[in-house]
Amino acid sequence: MSIYQPGPVVVRGRDFTAYRIGGAIVAALLFVALCFQVWELFDGDARTVPEVSWIAADNTPDVGGMEASEVIIARTKLLDERWRTGPSPEGEIPDLALRSGVVLNTVPIEDPSPFLTEAWATPDNEALPMIKPSDRVAGISSLPYPAAEIFERPFARDWRVGIADLVTHLGALAILGFSFLLALLLAIRGRVPIVEGRSRRCVKRFGLIERATHWMTSVSFIMLALTGITIAYGKTLLLPFGEEFLGDAGWLSTWGHMMFFPPFALGLVIMAGMWLRHNLPSRLDIEWLRRAGGMMTDSPDHPSARKFNAGQKLIFWSAVLGGGLMVATGIVLMVPFYFFGVDGMSWTMLAHATIGLMLIAIFIAHIYIGTVGMQGAIDAMWQGDVDRNWAKEHHDLWLAEIEGKQPEGTR
Ligand code: HEM
C-alpha cells in the first residue's frame, strides 16, 4: 500500500483509445506470424540440408570434368547411404547435391583468386595462433571445400537436427508469442495511466551519466539483437528481398555483431556499478510481484517500491547476468577452438543462441513498458525527470526519500 494518500482518478482522453486500437492491430498481425511459426515447427522440415547447386556443362564434357564429377557422385551416394542409417530413417530423403549424369562446368575463369575457397577457408597468419586443432571426428563429405567433413560427425547431425533447429524455432516462437501477448495486453488493458493525471511538478530520476550509459547499452543491445537475428533467421526473413541484399546484410551483420559487443559490455559494467545497490532483493518485492505492481487496474493504490520495483530488478539482473553470459560465450565463439574443442564450441553456440533469444524476448517487454505500455515512463530515461504523480504511484518510498519524508514500517 502506498504511503501517500491517493488522490482523485482522472478520466483519460482519446489517445488512450488510440493505443488500444494500435495494440489490437499489432496483435492481429503478430497472431498471423505466430501461426506461421507454429506451422514451421511441426512441418517436419527442421533439417538443414547442404544446398550446393551445379551447372551442367552444355557442351561435351572434357575428361577432367568427367572424372571430377564421378568422384563427387560417388561421395554424394555415400552421403545418401549415411543419411538412411541416420537418427531419423522415416524422414524424407533430402535432395542431393548431384545426381548421376551431371558434370561440372569447367569454363575457365579469368581471375580465379576471389573464387578460391582456400582464400577464405584457410586461416591467415593472424588467425592461426588463435586456432588450436580440435578433437573432432572427421567424416566424408561431397561438399567441395576443405574441412567440409566436420559436418559429418554423428554428434553434429544430432545437434543440428535435434537441438539447434529446435532452439531457432522455439526462439522465434518465444519472441513472437511474447510480443503478441504484450500487444494483446495493450489492446485489452490499455496503457497504464498516471491515475491522478500529470501534476506538472517534476522530480529528478536519472542523471546524465546514468542516461548516457543506459542508451549506449540499449542501442548496442538492439544492434546486437538485429545482427544476431539476421545471422540466425536471415535466410527466412531477408531472402525474399533478393540474394544480393541477403549477402550484404549477412556480411554487415557478421562484422556488426562483433563491433557492438565492446560498448554493450562496457555499459553493463557501468550499469552494474551504478545501480547494483538499488537492485538487491527486499521484502517489498514479494508484495509487488503478488499484486503485479498494481498495474492491472486503474486504482491509484500501488504496492510500495523504492528506486527500483521487483519488475525492474528482474530487468536489471537479466541485463547483468544474461548480458554477462552473452559476452562470455561470444568471446569463446570469436576465437574458435582456443578455449574448447568442437563439442564445447557447439554447446557454447547453443548457449549463446538460447540466452540471446530469451534476452530479446525479455527486453521487448522492457521496451514495451518503457514506451507505449506506461504513461510517463520514458521521461525518466529521456529527459531525466518524471512527473511527481508518476513517482508517487510507482515509487512512493523513493519519492519520500528524496523529499526528505520518513516512511514508517516499510523496510
Ligand atoms: C528502446 C529501448 C529502450 C527503452 C525505450 C528503455 C526505456 C527505459 C526506461 C524508461 C527506464 C527507466 C524506468 C524507470 O524510471 O525506472 C529504463 C531503465 C532500465 N533499462 Fe531500458 N530501455 C530500453 C532498452 C534497454 C536495453 C536494451 C537494456 C539492457 C540491455 C536496458 C536496461 C535497462 C535497465 C537495467 C534499467 C534499470 C532498471 C529498470 O528500470 O528496469 N534498457 N529503460
PDB file of N, CA, C and O in Angstrom, residues 314-378:
ATOM      1  N   LEU A 314      14.175  -7.461 -11.926  1.00  0.00           N
ATOM      2  CA  LEU A 314      14.306  -8.618 -12.833  1.00  0.00           C
ATOM      3  C   LEU A 314      14.987  -8.194 -14.133  1.00  0.00           C
ATOM      4  O   LEU A 314      15.824  -8.903 -14.681  1.00  0.00           O
ATOM      5  N   ILE A 315      14.617  -6.998 -14.616  1.00  0.00           N
ATOM      6  CA  ILE A 315      15.244  -6.487 -15.846  1.00  0.00           C
ATOM      7  C   ILE A 315      16.736  -6.248 -15.617  1.00  0.00           C
ATOM      8  O   ILE A 315      17.584  -6.632 -16.421  1.00  0.00           O
ATOM      9  N   PHE A 316      17.037  -5.622 -14.483  1.00  0.00           N
ATOM     10  CA  PHE A 316      18.445  -5.323 -14.166  1.00  0.00           C
ATOM     11  C   PHE A 316      19.273  -6.611 -14.132  1.00  0.00           C
ATOM     12  O   PHE A 316      20.329  -6.708 -14.763  1.00  0.00           O
ATOM     13  N   TRP A 317      18.775  -7.642 -13.422  1.00  0.00           N
ATOM     14  CA  TRP A 317      19.562  -8.879 -13.292  1.00  0.00           C
ATOM     15  C   TRP A 317      19.611  -9.654 -14.610  1.00  0.00           C
ATOM     16  O   TRP A 317      20.616 -10.320 -14.899  1.00  0.00           O
ATOM     17  N   SER A 318      18.551  -9.542 -15.403  1.00  0.00           N
ATOM     18  CA  SER A 318      18.612 -10.182 -16.728  1.00  0.00           C
ATOM     19  C   SER A 318      19.725  -9.545 -17.552  1.00  0.00           C
ATOM     20  O   SER A 318      20.474 -10.226 -18.248  1.00  0.00           O
ATOM     21  N   ALA A 319      19.795  -8.191 -17.477  1.00  0.00           N
ATOM     22  CA  ALA A 319      20.821  -7.488 -18.264  1.00  0.00           C
ATOM     23  C   ALA A 319      22.205  -7.868 -17.766  1.00  0.00           C
ATOM     24  O   ALA A 319      23.086  -8.228 -18.556  1.00  0.00           O
ATOM     25  N   VAL A 320      22.407  -7.809 -16.443  1.00  0.00           N
ATOM     26  CA  VAL A 320      23.759  -8.012 -15.910  1.00  0.00           C
ATOM     27  C   VAL A 320      24.192  -9.483 -16.046  1.00  0.00           C
ATOM     28  O   VAL A 320      25.274  -9.772 -16.558  1.00  0.00           O
ATOM     29  N   LEU A 321      23.332 -10.421 -15.600  1.00  0.00           N
ATOM     30  CA  LEU A 321      23.741 -11.836 -15.649  1.00  0.00           C
ATOM     31  C   LEU A 321      23.620 -12.398 -17.065  1.00  0.00           C
ATOM     32  O   LEU A 321      24.555 -13.007 -17.584  1.00  0.00           O
ATOM     33  N   GLY A 322      22.444 -12.177 -17.696  1.00  0.00           N
ATOM     34  CA  GLY A 322      22.236 -12.690 -19.063  1.00  0.00           C
ATOM     35  C   GLY A 322      23.220 -12.043 -20.030  1.00  0.00           C
ATOM     36  O   GLY A 322      23.859 -12.713 -20.831  1.00  0.00           O
ATOM     37  N   GLY A 323      23.358 -10.704 -19.922  1.00  0.00           N
ATOM     38  CA  GLY A 323      24.279  -9.991 -20.808  1.00  0.00           C
ATOM     39  C   GLY A 323      25.712 -10.457 -20.567  1.00  0.00           C
ATOM     40  O   GLY A 323      26.493 -10.627 -21.504  1.00  0.00           O
ATOM     41  N   GLY A 324      26.067 -10.676 -19.296  1.00  0.00           N
ATOM     42  CA  GLY A 324      27.412 -11.153 -18.960  1.00  0.00           C
ATOM     43  C   GLY A 324      27.683 -12.505 -19.612  1.00  0.00           C
ATOM     44  O   GLY A 324      28.753 -12.723 -20.192  1.00  0.00           O
ATOM     45  N   LEU A 325      26.697 -13.413 -19.548  1.00  0.00           N
ATOM     46  CA  LEU A 325      26.864 -14.732 -20.183  1.00  0.00           C
ATOM     47  C   LEU A 325      26.984 -14.598 -21.696  1.00  0.00           C
ATOM     48  O   LEU A 325      27.733 -15.332 -22.347  1.00  0.00           O
ATOM     49  N   MET A 326      26.228 -13.657 -22.271  1.00  0.00           N
ATOM     50  CA  MET A 326      26.317 -13.440 -23.727  1.00  0.00           C
ATOM     51  C   MET A 326      27.716 -12.973 -24.114  1.00  0.00           C
ATOM     52  O   MET A 326      28.287 -13.412 -25.111  1.00  0.00           O
ATOM     53  N   VAL A 327      28.268 -12.060 -23.309  1.00  0.00           N
ATOM     54  CA  VAL A 327      29.616 -11.556 -23.615  1.00  0.00           C
ATOM     55  C   VAL A 327      30.622 -12.708 -23.494  1.00  0.00           C
ATOM     56  O   VAL A 327      31.466 -12.916 -24.381  1.00  0.00           O
ATOM     57  N   ALA A 328      30.502 -13.515 -22.410  1.00  0.00           N
ATOM     58  CA  ALA A 328      31.467 -14.598 -22.192  1.00  0.00           C
ATOM     59  C   ALA A 328      31.394 -15.630 -23.318  1.00  0.00           C
ATOM     60  O   ALA A 328      32.420 -15.994 -23.913  1.00  0.00           O
ATOM     61  N   THR A 329      30.170 -16.078 -23.659  1.00  0.00           N
ATOM     62  CA  THR A 329      30.048 -17.086 -24.720  1.00  0.00           C
ATOM     63  C   THR A 329      30.439 -16.483 -26.074  1.00  0.00           C
ATOM     64  O   THR A 329      31.034 -17.160 -26.912  1.00  0.00           O
ATOM     65  N   GLY A 330      30.144 -15.202 -26.264  1.00  0.00           N
ATOM     66  CA  GLY A 330      30.509 -14.521 -27.517  1.00  0.00           C
ATOM     67  C   GLY A 330      32.021 -14.499 -27.707  1.00  0.00           C
ATOM     68  O   GLY A 330      32.528 -14.728 -28.807  1.00  0.00           O
ATOM     69  N   ILE A 331      32.761 -14.235 -26.627  1.00  0.00           N
ATOM     70  CA  ILE A 331      34.227 -14.200 -26.732  1.00  0.00           C
ATOM     71  C   ILE A 331      34.749 -15.597 -27.101  1.00  0.00           C
ATOM     72  O   ILE A 331      35.634 -15.736 -27.946  1.00  0.00           O
ATOM     73  N   VAL A 332      34.159 -16.642 -26.487  1.00  0.00           N
ATOM     74  CA  VAL A 332      34.581 -18.013 -26.820  1.00  0.00           C
ATOM     75  C   VAL A 332      34.360 -18.279 -28.316  1.00  0.00           C
ATOM     76  O   VAL A 332      35.214 -18.859 -28.994  1.00  0.00           O
ATOM     77  N   LEU A 333      33.233 -17.798 -28.841  1.00  0.00           N
ATOM     78  CA  LEU A 333      32.935 -18.045 -30.258  1.00  0.00           C
ATOM     79  C   LEU A 333      33.826 -17.217 -31.191  1.00  0.00           C
ATOM     80  O   LEU A 333      34.064 -17.596 -32.328  1.00  0.00           O
ATOM     81  N   MET A 334      34.299 -16.074 -30.680  1.00  0.00           N
ATOM     82  CA  MET A 334      35.143 -15.216 -31.531  1.00  0.00           C
ATOM     83  C   MET A 334      36.529 -15.800 -31.756  1.00  0.00           C
ATOM     84  O   MET A 334      37.210 -15.443 -32.718  1.00  0.00           O
ATOM     85  N   VAL A 335      36.989 -16.652 -30.854  1.00  0.00           N
ATOM     86  CA  VAL A 335      38.314 -17.271 -31.037  1.00  0.00           C
ATOM     87  C   VAL A 335      38.136 -18.797 -31.094  1.00  0.00           C
ATOM     88  O   VAL A 335      38.351 -19.486 -30.119  1.00  0.00           O
ATOM     89  N   PRO A 336      37.723 -19.287 -32.267  1.00  0.00           N
ATOM     90  CA  PRO A 336      37.338 -20.699 -32.367  1.00  0.00           C
ATOM     91  C   PRO A 336      38.428 -21.642 -31.872  1.00  0.00           C
ATOM     92  O   PRO A 336      39.589 -21.473 -32.192  1.00  0.00           O
ATOM     93  N   PHE A 337      38.014 -22.609 -31.080  1.00  0.00           N
ATOM     94  CA  PHE A 337      38.873 -23.705 -30.601  1.00  0.00           C
ATOM     95  C   PHE A 337      39.997 -23.263 -29.673  1.00  0.00           C
ATOM     96  O   PHE A 337      40.865 -24.037 -29.347  1.00  0.00           O
ATOM     97  N   TYR A 338      39.993 -22.007 -29.259  1.00  0.00           N
ATOM     98  CA  TYR A 338      41.040 -21.574 -28.330  1.00  0.00           C
ATOM     99  C   TYR A 338      40.738 -22.106 -26.928  1.00  0.00           C
ATOM    100  O   TYR A 338      41.612 -22.626 -26.239  1.00  0.00           O
ATOM    101  N   PHE A 339      39.467 -21.981 -26.529  1.00  0.00           N
ATOM    102  CA  PHE A 339      39.092 -22.432 -25.184  1.00  0.00           C
ATOM    103  C   PHE A 339      38.578 -23.869 -25.185  1.00  0.00           C
ATOM    104  O   PHE A 339      38.811 -24.619 -24.256  1.00  0.00           O
ATOM    105  N   PHE A 340      37.816 -24.234 -26.208  1.00  0.00           N
ATOM    106  CA  PHE A 340      37.171 -25.552 -26.243  1.00  0.00           C
ATOM    107  C   PHE A 340      37.432 -26.260 -27.558  1.00  0.00           C
ATOM    108  O   PHE A 340      37.763 -25.627 -28.554  1.00  0.00           O
ATOM    109  N   GLY A 341      37.180 -27.595 -27.551  1.00  0.00           N
ATOM    110  CA  GLY A 341      37.187 -28.376 -28.778  1.00  0.00           C
ATOM    111  C   GLY A 341      35.866 -28.178 -29.504  1.00  0.00           C
ATOM    112  O   GLY A 341      35.046 -27.344 -29.105  1.00  0.00           O
ATOM    113  N   VAL A 342      35.657 -28.974 -30.541  1.00  0.00           N
ATOM    114  CA  VAL A 342      34.485 -28.714 -31.379  1.00  0.00           C
ATOM    115  C   VAL A 342      33.173 -28.976 -30.625  1.00  0.00           C
ATOM    116  O   VAL A 342      32.184 -28.255 -30.810  1.00  0.00           O
ATOM    117  N   ASP A 343      33.145 -29.962 -29.721  1.00  0.00           N
ATOM    118  CA  ASP A 343      31.910 -30.208 -28.964  1.00  0.00           C
ATOM    119  C   ASP A 343      31.620 -29.027 -28.036  1.00  0.00           C
ATOM    120  O   ASP A 343      30.489 -28.552 -27.949  1.00  0.00           O
ATOM    121  N   GLY A 344      32.662 -28.564 -27.357  1.00  0.00           N
ATOM    122  CA  GLY A 344      32.498 -27.409 -26.465  1.00  0.00           C
ATOM    123  C   GLY A 344      32.025 -26.188 -27.241  1.00  0.00           C
ATOM    124  O   GLY A 344      31.159 -25.435 -26.779  1.00  0.00           O
ATOM    125  N   MET A 345      32.567 -26.007 -28.446  1.00  0.00           N
ATOM    126  CA  MET A 345      32.152 -24.877 -29.289  1.00  0.00           C
ATOM    127  C   MET A 345      30.669 -24.996 -29.644  1.00  0.00           C
ATOM    128  O   MET A 345      29.944 -24.011 -29.657  1.00  0.00           O
ATOM    129  N   SER A 346      30.236 -26.254 -29.933  1.00  0.00           N
ATOM    130  CA  SER A 346      28.826 -26.445 -30.302  1.00  0.00           C
ATOM    131  C   SER A 346      27.911 -26.066 -29.146  1.00  0.00           C
ATOM    132  O   SER A 346      26.910 -25.366 -29.318  1.00  0.00           O
ATOM    133  N   TRP A 347      28.271 -26.516 -27.926  1.00  0.00           N
ATOM    134  CA  TRP A 347      27.426 -26.196 -26.772  1.00  0.00           C
ATOM    135  C   TRP A 347      27.461 -24.706 -26.466  1.00  0.00           C
ATOM    136  O   TRP A 347      26.452 -24.119 -26.059  1.00  0.00           O
ATOM    137  N   THR A 348      28.628 -24.084 -26.676  1.00  0.00           N
ATOM    138  CA  THR A 348      28.725 -22.635 -26.426  1.00  0.00           C
ATOM    139  C   THR A 348      27.815 -21.883 -27.390  1.00  0.00           C
ATOM    140  O   THR A 348      27.100 -20.941 -27.007  1.00  0.00           O
ATOM    141  N   MET A 349      27.834 -22.341 -28.647  1.00  0.00           N
ATOM    142  CA  MET A 349      26.989 -21.691 -29.654  1.00  0.00           C
ATOM    143  C   MET A 349      25.511 -21.823 -29.275  1.00  0.00           C
ATOM    144  O   MET A 349      24.728 -20.880 -29.377  1.00  0.00           O
ATOM    145  N   LEU A 350      25.186 -23.003 -28.789  1.00  0.00           N
ATOM    146  CA  LEU A 350      23.795 -23.255 -28.388  1.00  0.00           C
ATOM    147  C   LEU A 350      23.399 -22.368 -27.203  1.00  0.00           C
ATOM    148  O   LEU A 350      22.315 -21.767 -27.195  1.00  0.00           O
ATOM    149  N   ALA A 351      24.312 -22.267 -26.219  1.00  0.00           N
ATOM    150  CA  ALA A 351      24.023 -21.431 -25.044  1.00  0.00           C
ATOM    151  C   ALA A 351      23.879 -19.978 -25.486  1.00  0.00           C
ATOM    152  O   ALA A 351      22.946 -19.268 -25.061  1.00  0.00           O
ATOM    153  N   HIS A 352      24.773 -19.505 -26.369  1.00  0.00           N
ATOM    154  CA  HIS A 352      24.743 -18.119 -26.849  1.00  0.00           C
ATOM    155  C   HIS A 352      23.394 -17.838 -27.519  1.00  0.00           C
ATOM    156  O   HIS A 352      22.751 -16.828 -27.234  1.00  0.00           O
ATOM    157  N   ALA A 353      22.961 -18.769 -28.383  1.00  0.00           N
ATOM    158  CA  ALA A 353      21.691 -18.558 -29.102  1.00  0.00           C
ATOM    159  C   ALA A 353      20.507 -18.603 -28.130  1.00  0.00           C
ATOM    160  O   ALA A 353      19.610 -17.745 -28.193  1.00  0.00           O
ATOM    161  N   THR A 354      20.504 -19.566 -27.196  1.00  0.00           N
ATOM    162  CA  THR A 354      19.352 -19.709 -26.294  1.00  0.00           C
ATOM    163  C   THR A 354      19.216 -18.484 -25.385  1.00  0.00           C
ATOM    164  O   THR A 354      18.137 -17.895 -25.274  1.00  0.00           O
ATOM    165  N   ILE A 355      20.330 -18.092 -24.753  1.00  0.00           N
ATOM    166  CA  ILE A 355      20.254 -16.948 -23.826  1.00  0.00           C
ATOM    167  C   ILE A 355      19.915 -15.678 -24.617  1.00  0.00           C
ATOM    168  O   ILE A 355      19.110 -14.858 -24.176  1.00  0.00           O
ATOM    169  N   GLY A 356      20.525 -15.536 -25.797  1.00  0.00           N
ATOM    170  CA  GLY A 356      20.275 -14.342 -26.618  1.00  0.00           C
ATOM    171  C   GLY A 356      18.795 -14.211 -26.963  1.00  0.00           C
ATOM    172  O   GLY A 356      18.200 -13.142 -26.813  1.00  0.00           O
ATOM    173  N   LEU A 357      18.185 -15.314 -27.395  1.00  0.00           N
ATOM    174  CA  LEU A 357      16.763 -15.263 -27.776  1.00  0.00           C
ATOM    175  C   LEU A 357      15.889 -14.951 -26.560  1.00  0.00           C
ATOM    176  O   LEU A 357      14.925 -14.187 -26.648  1.00  0.00           O
ATOM    177  N   MET A 358      16.259 -15.529 -25.394  1.00  0.00           N
ATOM    178  CA  MET A 358      15.480 -15.242 -24.177  1.00  0.00           C
ATOM    179  C   MET A 358      15.600 -13.765 -23.797  1.00  0.00           C
ATOM    180  O   MET A 358      14.620 -13.110 -23.433  1.00  0.00           O
ATOM    181  N   LEU A 359      16.832 -13.226 -23.919  1.00  0.00           N
ATOM    182  CA  LEU A 359      17.024 -11.809 -23.562  1.00  0.00           C
ATOM    183  C   LEU A 359      16.232 -10.897 -24.495  1.00  0.00           C
ATOM    184  O   LEU A 359      15.671  -9.891 -24.064  1.00  0.00           O
ATOM    185  N   ILE A 360      16.203 -11.265 -25.792  1.00  0.00           N
ATOM    186  CA  ILE A 360      15.438 -10.425 -26.738  1.00  0.00           C
ATOM    187  C   ILE A 360      13.980 -10.391 -26.297  1.00  0.00           C
ATOM    188  O   ILE A 360      13.360  -9.322 -26.218  1.00  0.00           O
ATOM    189  N   ALA A 361      13.419 -11.570 -25.950  1.00  0.00           N
ATOM    190  CA  ALA A 361      12.015 -11.613 -25.513  1.00  0.00           C
ATOM    191  C   ALA A 361      11.828 -10.758 -24.245  1.00  0.00           C
ATOM    192  O   ALA A 361      10.886  -9.959 -24.152  1.00  0.00           O
ATOM    193  N   ILE A 362      12.750 -10.877 -23.288  1.00  0.00           N
ATOM    194  CA  ILE A 362      12.629 -10.111 -22.033  1.00  0.00           C
ATOM    195  C   ILE A 362      12.703  -8.606 -22.315  1.00  0.00           C
ATOM    196  O   ILE A 362      11.911  -7.816 -21.791  1.00  0.00           O
ATOM    197  N   PHE A 363      13.655  -8.209 -23.194  1.00  0.00           N
ATOM    198  CA  PHE A 363      13.818  -6.767 -23.409  1.00  0.00           C
ATOM    199  C   PHE A 363      12.740  -6.171 -24.302  1.00  0.00           C
ATOM    200  O   PHE A 363      12.516  -4.967 -24.262  1.00  0.00           O
ATOM    201  N   ILE A 364      12.027  -7.019 -25.050  1.00  0.00           N
ATOM    202  CA  ILE A 364      10.849  -6.498 -25.770  1.00  0.00           C
ATOM    203  C   ILE A 364       9.833  -6.030 -24.717  1.00  0.00           C
ATOM    204  O   ILE A 364       9.218  -4.971 -24.839  1.00  0.00           O
ATOM    205  N   ALA A 365       9.696  -6.808 -23.633  1.00  0.00           N
ATOM    206  CA  ALA A 365       8.766  -6.426 -22.564  1.00  0.00           C
ATOM    207  C   ALA A 365       9.234  -5.124 -21.902  1.00  0.00           C
ATOM    208  O   ALA A 365       8.426  -4.234 -21.611  1.00  0.00           O
ATOM    209  N   HIS A 366      10.548  -5.002 -21.689  1.00  0.00           N
ATOM    210  CA  HIS A 366      11.082  -3.783 -21.055  1.00  0.00           C
ATOM    211  C   HIS A 366      10.828  -2.560 -21.951  1.00  0.00           C
ATOM    212  O   HIS A 366      10.387  -1.507 -21.471  1.00  0.00           O
ATOM    213  N   ILE A 367      11.095  -2.730 -23.242  1.00  0.00           N
ATOM    214  CA  ILE A 367      10.910  -1.608 -24.173  1.00  0.00           C
ATOM    215  C   ILE A 367       9.422  -1.250 -24.248  1.00  0.00           C
ATOM    216  O   ILE A 367       9.040  -0.081 -24.287  1.00  0.00           O
ATOM    217  N   TYR A 368       8.561  -2.272 -24.195  1.00  0.00           N
ATOM    218  CA  TYR A 368       7.114  -2.032 -24.225  1.00  0.00           C
ATOM    219  C   TYR A 368       6.691  -1.162 -23.030  1.00  0.00           C
ATOM    220  O   TYR A 368       6.052  -0.130 -23.192  1.00  0.00           O
ATOM    221  N   ILE A 369       7.091  -1.588 -21.834  1.00  0.00           N
ATOM    222  CA  ILE A 369       6.628  -0.869 -20.642  1.00  0.00           C
ATOM    223  C   ILE A 369       7.276   0.521 -20.558  1.00  0.00           C
ATOM    224  O   ILE A 369       6.683   1.471 -20.053  1.00  0.00           O
ATOM    225  N   GLY A 370       8.502   0.647 -21.121  1.00  0.00           N
ATOM    226  CA  GLY A 370       9.184   1.945 -21.079  1.00  0.00           C
ATOM    227  C   GLY A 370       8.653   2.927 -22.109  1.00  0.00           C
ATOM    228  O   GLY A 370       8.974   4.111 -22.062  1.00  0.00           O
ATOM    229  N   THR A 371       7.861   2.453 -23.081  1.00  0.00           N
ATOM    230  CA  THR A 371       7.360   3.366 -24.128  1.00  0.00           C
ATOM    231  C   THR A 371       5.826   3.386 -24.136  1.00  0.00           C
ATOM    232  O   THR A 371       5.220   4.099 -23.352  1.00  0.00           O
ATOM    233  N   VAL A 372       5.214   2.530 -24.971  1.00  0.00           N
ATOM    234  CA  VAL A 372       3.745   2.607 -25.115  1.00  0.00           C
ATOM    235  C   VAL A 372       2.996   2.047 -23.913  1.00  0.00           C
ATOM    236  O   VAL A 372       1.855   2.434 -23.640  1.00  0.00           O
ATOM    237  N   GLY A 373       3.619   1.138 -23.155  1.00  0.00           N
ATOM    238  CA  GLY A 373       2.892   0.414 -22.099  1.00  0.00           C
ATOM    239  C   GLY A 373       2.537   1.256 -20.889  1.00  0.00           C
ATOM    240  O   GLY A 373       1.555   0.968 -20.202  1.00  0.00           O
ATOM    241  N   MET A 374       3.336   2.283 -20.589  1.00  0.00           N
ATOM    242  CA  MET A 374       3.083   3.053 -19.359  1.00  0.00           C
ATOM    243  C   MET A 374       3.257   4.548 -19.583  1.00  0.00           C
ATOM    244  O   MET A 374       4.317   4.994 -20.040  1.00  0.00           O
ATOM    245  N   GLN A 375       2.248   5.290 -19.255  1.00  0.00           N
ATOM    246  CA  GLN A 375       2.319   6.744 -19.421  1.00  0.00           C
ATOM    247  C   GLN A 375       3.416   7.328 -18.517  1.00  0.00           C
ATOM    248  O   GLN A 375       3.497   6.962 -17.342  1.00  0.00           O
ATOM    249  N   GLY A 376       4.240   8.190 -19.082  1.00  0.00           N
ATOM    250  CA  GLY A 376       5.216   8.937 -18.266  1.00  0.00           C
ATOM    251  C   GLY A 376       6.525   8.219 -17.992  1.00  0.00           C
ATOM    252  O   GLY A 376       7.459   8.821 -17.471  1.00  0.00           O
ATOM    253  N   ALA A 377       6.644   6.905 -18.366  1.00  0.00           N
ATOM    254  CA  ALA A 377       7.873   6.171 -18.015  1.00  0.00           C
ATOM    255  C   ALA A 377       9.079   6.663 -18.805  1.00  0.00           C
ATOM    256  O   ALA A 377      10.172   6.819 -18.261  1.00  0.00           O
ATOM    257  N   ILE A 378       8.880   6.938 -20.097  1.00  0.00           N
ATOM    258  CA  ILE A 378      10.023   7.271 -20.957  1.00  0.00           C
ATOM    259  C   ILE A 378      10.721   8.563 -20.508  1.00  0.00           C
ATOM    260  O   ILE A 378      11.917   8.730 -20.692  1.00  0.00           O
TER     261      ILE A 378
END
